[in-house]
PDB file of C-alpha atoms in Angstrom:
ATOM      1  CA  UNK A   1     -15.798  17.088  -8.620  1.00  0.00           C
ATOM      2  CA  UNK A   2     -12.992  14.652  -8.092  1.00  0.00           C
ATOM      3  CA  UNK A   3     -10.912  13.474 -11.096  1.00  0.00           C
ATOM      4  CA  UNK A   4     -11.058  10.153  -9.544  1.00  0.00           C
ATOM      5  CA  UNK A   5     -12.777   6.951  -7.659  1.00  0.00           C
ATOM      6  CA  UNK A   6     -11.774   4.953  -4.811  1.00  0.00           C
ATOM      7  CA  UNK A   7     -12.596   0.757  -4.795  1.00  0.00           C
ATOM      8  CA  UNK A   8     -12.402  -1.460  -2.689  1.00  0.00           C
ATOM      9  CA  UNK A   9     -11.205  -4.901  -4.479  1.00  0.00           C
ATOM     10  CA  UNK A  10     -13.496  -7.683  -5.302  1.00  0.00           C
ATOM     11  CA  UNK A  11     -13.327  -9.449  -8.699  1.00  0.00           C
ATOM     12  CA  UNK A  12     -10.263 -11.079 -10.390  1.00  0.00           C
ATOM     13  CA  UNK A  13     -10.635  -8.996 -13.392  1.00  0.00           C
ATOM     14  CA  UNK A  14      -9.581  -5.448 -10.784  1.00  0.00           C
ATOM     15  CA  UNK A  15      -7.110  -7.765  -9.360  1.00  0.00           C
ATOM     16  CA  UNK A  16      -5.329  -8.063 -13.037  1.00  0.00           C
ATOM     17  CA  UNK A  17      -5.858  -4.528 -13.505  1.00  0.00           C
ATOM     18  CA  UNK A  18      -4.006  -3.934 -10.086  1.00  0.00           C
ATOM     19  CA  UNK A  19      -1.754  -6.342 -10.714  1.00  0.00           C
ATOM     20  CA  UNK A  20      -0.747  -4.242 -14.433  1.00  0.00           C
ATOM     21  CA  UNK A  21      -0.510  -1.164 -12.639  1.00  0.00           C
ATOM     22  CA  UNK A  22       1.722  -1.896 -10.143  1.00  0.00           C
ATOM     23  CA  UNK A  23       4.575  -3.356 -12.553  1.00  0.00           C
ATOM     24  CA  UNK A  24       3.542  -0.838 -14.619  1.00  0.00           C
ATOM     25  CA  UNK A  25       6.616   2.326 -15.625  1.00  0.00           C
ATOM     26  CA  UNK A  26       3.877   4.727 -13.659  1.00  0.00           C
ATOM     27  CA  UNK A  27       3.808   3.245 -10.674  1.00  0.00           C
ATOM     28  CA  UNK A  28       7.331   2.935  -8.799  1.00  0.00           C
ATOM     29  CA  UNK A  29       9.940   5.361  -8.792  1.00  0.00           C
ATOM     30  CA  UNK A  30      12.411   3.309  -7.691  1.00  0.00           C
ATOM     31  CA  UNK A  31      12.211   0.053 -10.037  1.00  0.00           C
ATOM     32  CA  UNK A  32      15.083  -1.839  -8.108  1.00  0.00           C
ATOM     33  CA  UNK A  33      12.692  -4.548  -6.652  1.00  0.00           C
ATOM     34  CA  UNK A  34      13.938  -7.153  -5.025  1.00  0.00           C
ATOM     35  CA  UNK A  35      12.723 -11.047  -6.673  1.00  0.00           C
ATOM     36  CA  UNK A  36      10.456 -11.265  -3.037  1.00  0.00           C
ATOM     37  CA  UNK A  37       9.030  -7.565  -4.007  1.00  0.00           C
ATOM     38  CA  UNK A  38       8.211  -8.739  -7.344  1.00  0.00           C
ATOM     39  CA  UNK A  39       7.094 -11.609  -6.196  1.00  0.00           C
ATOM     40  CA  UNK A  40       4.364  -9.785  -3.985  1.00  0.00           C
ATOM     41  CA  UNK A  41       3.557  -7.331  -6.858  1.00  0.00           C
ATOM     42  CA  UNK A  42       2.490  -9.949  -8.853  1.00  0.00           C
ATOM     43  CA  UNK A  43       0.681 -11.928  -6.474  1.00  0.00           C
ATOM     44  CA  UNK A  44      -0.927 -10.190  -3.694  1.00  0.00           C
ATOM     45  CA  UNK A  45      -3.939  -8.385  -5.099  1.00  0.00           C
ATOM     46  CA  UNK A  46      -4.900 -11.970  -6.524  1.00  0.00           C
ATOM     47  CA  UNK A  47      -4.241 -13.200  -3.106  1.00  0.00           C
ATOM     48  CA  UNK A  48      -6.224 -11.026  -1.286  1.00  0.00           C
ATOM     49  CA  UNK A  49     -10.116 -12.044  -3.330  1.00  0.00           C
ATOM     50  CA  UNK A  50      -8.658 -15.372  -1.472  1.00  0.00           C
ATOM     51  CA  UNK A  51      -8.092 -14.443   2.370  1.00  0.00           C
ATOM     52  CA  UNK A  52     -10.444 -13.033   5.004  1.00  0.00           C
ATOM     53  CA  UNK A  53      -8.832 -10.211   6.536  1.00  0.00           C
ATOM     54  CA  UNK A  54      -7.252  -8.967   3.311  1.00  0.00           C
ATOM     55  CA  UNK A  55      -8.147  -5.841   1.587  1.00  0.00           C
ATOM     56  CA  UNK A  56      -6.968  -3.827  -1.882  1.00  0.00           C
ATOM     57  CA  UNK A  57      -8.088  -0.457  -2.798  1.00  0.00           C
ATOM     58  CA  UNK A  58      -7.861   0.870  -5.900  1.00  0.00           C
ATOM     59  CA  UNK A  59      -8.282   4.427  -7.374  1.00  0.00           C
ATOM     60  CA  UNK A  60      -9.901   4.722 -11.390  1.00  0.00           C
ATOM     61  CA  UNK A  61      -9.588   8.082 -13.339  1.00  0.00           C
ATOM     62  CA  UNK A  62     -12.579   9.427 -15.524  1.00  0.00           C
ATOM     63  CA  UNK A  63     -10.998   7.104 -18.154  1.00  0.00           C
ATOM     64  CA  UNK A  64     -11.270   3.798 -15.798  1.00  0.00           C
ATOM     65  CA  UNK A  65      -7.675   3.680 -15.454  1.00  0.00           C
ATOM     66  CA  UNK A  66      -6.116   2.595 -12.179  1.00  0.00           C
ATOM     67  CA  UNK A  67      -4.159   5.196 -10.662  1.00  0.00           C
ATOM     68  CA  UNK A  68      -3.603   3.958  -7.320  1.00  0.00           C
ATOM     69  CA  UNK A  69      -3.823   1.250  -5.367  1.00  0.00           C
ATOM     70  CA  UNK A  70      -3.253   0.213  -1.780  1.00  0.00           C
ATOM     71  CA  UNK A  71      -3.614  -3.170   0.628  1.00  0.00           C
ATOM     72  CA  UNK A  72      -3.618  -4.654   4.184  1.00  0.00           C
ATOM     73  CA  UNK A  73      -3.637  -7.529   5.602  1.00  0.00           C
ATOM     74  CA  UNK A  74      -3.930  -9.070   9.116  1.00  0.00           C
ATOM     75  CA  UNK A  75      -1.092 -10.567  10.269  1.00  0.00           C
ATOM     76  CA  UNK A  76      -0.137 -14.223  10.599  1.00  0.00           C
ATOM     77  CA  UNK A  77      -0.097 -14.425  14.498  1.00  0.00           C
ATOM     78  CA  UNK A  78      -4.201 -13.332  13.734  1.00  0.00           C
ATOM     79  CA  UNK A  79      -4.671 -11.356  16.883  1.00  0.00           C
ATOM     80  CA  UNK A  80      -5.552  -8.169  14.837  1.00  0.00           C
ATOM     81  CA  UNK A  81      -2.552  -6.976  14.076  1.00  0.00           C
ATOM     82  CA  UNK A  82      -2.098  -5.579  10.473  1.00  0.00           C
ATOM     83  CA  UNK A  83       0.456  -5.068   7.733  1.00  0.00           C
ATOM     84  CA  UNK A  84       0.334  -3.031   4.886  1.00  0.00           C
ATOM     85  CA  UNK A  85       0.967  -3.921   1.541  1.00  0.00           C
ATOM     86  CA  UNK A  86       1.339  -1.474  -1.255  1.00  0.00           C
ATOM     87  CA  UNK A  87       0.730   2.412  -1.452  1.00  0.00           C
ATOM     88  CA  UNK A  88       0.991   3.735  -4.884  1.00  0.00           C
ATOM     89  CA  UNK A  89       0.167   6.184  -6.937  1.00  0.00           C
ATOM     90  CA  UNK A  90       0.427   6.548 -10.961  1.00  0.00           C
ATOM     91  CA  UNK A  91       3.343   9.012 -11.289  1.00  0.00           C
ATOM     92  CA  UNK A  92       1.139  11.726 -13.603  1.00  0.00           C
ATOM     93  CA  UNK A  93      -1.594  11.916 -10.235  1.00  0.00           C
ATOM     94  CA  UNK A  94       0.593  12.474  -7.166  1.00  0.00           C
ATOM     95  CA  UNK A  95       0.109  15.074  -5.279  1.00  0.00           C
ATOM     96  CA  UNK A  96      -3.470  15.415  -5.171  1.00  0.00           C
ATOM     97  CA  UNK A  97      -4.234  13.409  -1.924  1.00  0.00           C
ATOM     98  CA  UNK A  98      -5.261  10.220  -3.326  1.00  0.00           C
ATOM     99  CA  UNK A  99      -2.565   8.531  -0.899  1.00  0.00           C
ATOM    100  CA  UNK A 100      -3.658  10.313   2.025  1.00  0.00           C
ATOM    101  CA  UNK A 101      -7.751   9.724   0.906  1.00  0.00           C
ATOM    102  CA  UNK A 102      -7.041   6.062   0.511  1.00  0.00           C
ATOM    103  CA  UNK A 103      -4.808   5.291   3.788  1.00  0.00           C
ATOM    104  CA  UNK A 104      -7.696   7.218   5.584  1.00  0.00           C
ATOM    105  CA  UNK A 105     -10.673   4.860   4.019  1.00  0.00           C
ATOM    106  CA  UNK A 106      -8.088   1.636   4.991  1.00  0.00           C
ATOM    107  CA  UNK A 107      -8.089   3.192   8.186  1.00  0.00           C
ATOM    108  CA  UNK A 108     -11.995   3.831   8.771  1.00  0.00           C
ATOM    109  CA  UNK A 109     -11.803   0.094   7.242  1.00  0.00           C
ATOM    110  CA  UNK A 110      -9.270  -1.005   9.901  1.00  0.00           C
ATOM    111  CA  UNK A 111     -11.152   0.213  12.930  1.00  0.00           C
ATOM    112  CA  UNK A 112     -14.776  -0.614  12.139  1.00  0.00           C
ATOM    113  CA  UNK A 113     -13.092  -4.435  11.936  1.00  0.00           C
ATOM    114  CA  UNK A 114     -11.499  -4.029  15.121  1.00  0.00           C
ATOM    115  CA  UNK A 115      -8.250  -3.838  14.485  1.00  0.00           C
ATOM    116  CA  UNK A 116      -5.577  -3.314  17.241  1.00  0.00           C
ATOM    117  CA  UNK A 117      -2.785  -2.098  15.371  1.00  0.00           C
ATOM    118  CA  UNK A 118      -0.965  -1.386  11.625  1.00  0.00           C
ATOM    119  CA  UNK A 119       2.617  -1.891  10.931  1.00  0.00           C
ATOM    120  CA  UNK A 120       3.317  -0.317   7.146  1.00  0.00           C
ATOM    121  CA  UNK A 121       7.444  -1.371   6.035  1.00  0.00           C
ATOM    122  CA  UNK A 122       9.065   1.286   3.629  1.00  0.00           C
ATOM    123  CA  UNK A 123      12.690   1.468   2.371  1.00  0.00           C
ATOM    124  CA  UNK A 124      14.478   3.954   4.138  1.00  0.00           C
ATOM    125  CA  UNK A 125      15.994   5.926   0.732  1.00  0.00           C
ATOM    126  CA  UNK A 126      14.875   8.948  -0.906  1.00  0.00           C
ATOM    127  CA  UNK A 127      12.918   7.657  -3.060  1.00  0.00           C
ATOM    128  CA  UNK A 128      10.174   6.735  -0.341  1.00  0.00           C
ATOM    129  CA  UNK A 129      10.660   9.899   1.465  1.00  0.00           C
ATOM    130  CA  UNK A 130       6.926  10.807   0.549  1.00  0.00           C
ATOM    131  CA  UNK A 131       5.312   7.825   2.057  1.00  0.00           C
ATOM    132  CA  UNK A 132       7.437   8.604   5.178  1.00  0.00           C
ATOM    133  CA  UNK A 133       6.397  11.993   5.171  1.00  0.00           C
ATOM    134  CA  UNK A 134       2.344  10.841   4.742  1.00  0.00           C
ATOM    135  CA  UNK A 135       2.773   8.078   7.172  1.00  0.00           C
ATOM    136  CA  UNK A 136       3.901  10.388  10.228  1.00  0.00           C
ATOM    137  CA  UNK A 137       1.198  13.303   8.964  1.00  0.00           C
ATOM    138  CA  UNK A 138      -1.683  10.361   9.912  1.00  0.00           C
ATOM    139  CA  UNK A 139       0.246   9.695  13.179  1.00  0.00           C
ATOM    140  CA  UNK A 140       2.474   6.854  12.607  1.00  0.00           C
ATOM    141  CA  UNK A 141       5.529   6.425  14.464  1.00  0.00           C
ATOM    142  CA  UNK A 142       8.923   5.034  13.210  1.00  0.00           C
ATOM    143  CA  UNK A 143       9.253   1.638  15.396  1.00  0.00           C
ATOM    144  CA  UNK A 144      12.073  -0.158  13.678  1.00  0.00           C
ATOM    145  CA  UNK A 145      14.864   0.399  11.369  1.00  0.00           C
ATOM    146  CA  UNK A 146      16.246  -2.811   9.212  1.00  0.00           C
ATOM    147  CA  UNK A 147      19.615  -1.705   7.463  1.00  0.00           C
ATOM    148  CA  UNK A 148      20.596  -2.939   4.236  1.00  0.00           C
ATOM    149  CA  UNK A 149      17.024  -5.406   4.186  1.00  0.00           C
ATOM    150  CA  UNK A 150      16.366  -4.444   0.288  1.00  0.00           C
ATOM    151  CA  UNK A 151      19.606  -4.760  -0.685  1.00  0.00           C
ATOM    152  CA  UNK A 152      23.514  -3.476   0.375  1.00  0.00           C
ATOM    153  CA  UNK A 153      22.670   0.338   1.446  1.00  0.00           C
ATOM    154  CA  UNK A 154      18.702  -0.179   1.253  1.00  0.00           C
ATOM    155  CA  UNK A 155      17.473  -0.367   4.492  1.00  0.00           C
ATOM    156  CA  UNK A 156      13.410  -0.701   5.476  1.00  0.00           C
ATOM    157  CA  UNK A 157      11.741   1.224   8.571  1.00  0.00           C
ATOM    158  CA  UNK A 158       8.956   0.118  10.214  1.00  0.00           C
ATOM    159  CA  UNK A 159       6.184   2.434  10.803  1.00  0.00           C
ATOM    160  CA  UNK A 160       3.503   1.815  13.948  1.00  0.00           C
ATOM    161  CA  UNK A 161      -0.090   2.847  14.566  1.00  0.00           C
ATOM    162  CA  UNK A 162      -2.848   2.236  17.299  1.00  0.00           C
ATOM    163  CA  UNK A 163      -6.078   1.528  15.595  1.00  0.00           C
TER     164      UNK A 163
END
């Protein structure tokens, strides 16, 4: 039996719960965010209950905790083209496939909407070398490198896919 559920996002109260999580000390290894990061942190799962074309996922434990939580969004030239938002898992449940379980429900998700394509941005530092790692296992492909985007010596890459 799995030690965990996967949500998809639709009432305010999740959203705050989401929200917690992600500026949470379990979430983030690196903590460094930038003010436009924290920004988005505190914002987007709000935002998305708001938008069509928006989406949060959200893993509970047994307890009802969130443990991880993940969004998309379609892009603003509206074409269906999509961006991700946030992959993250509580630090005490990695390793266990919840990242790779959710991206491959927001995938199923992507391609029963018709989507054409997902770009997901990660910083380019070891830190994130597990996302990059899990991004090319599902068959993305680096399409752009940003140096020093973050900040001085953080640079983001650009991952593609082909819904």
């Amino acid at each position: 039996m799995e030690e965990y559920v996967i949500y998809m996002l639709e009432t305010d109260y999740d959203a705050k719960r989401i929200t917690d999580f992600l500026l949470s000390e379990y979430s983030f290894d690196d903590r460094n965010h930038t003010p436009g990061e924290i920004m988005q942190l505190k914002n987007n799962a709000i935002k998305s209950l708001g938008e069509n074309n928006y989406f949060y996922w959200y893993a509970e434990n047994k307890k009802g905790e969130i443990i991880a939580a993940h969004g998309v969004y379609e892009n603003e030239q509206k074409t269906g083209g999509y961006e991700g938002d946030y992959l993250v898992v509580h630090k005490n449940y990695r390793n266990r496939g919840i990242a790779s379980k959710m991206m491959d429900l927001m995938l199923e998700h992507l391609r029963i909407n018709k989507a054409r394509y997902l770009l997901v941005g990660t910083c380019d530092t070891d830190a994130y070398r597990a996302i990059r790692h899990l991004l090319e296992k599902k068959g993305f492909k680096q399409a752009g490198h940003y140096p020093h985007y973050y900040f001085e010596g953080e640079g983001k890459l650009v991952y593609y896919i082909k819904i």
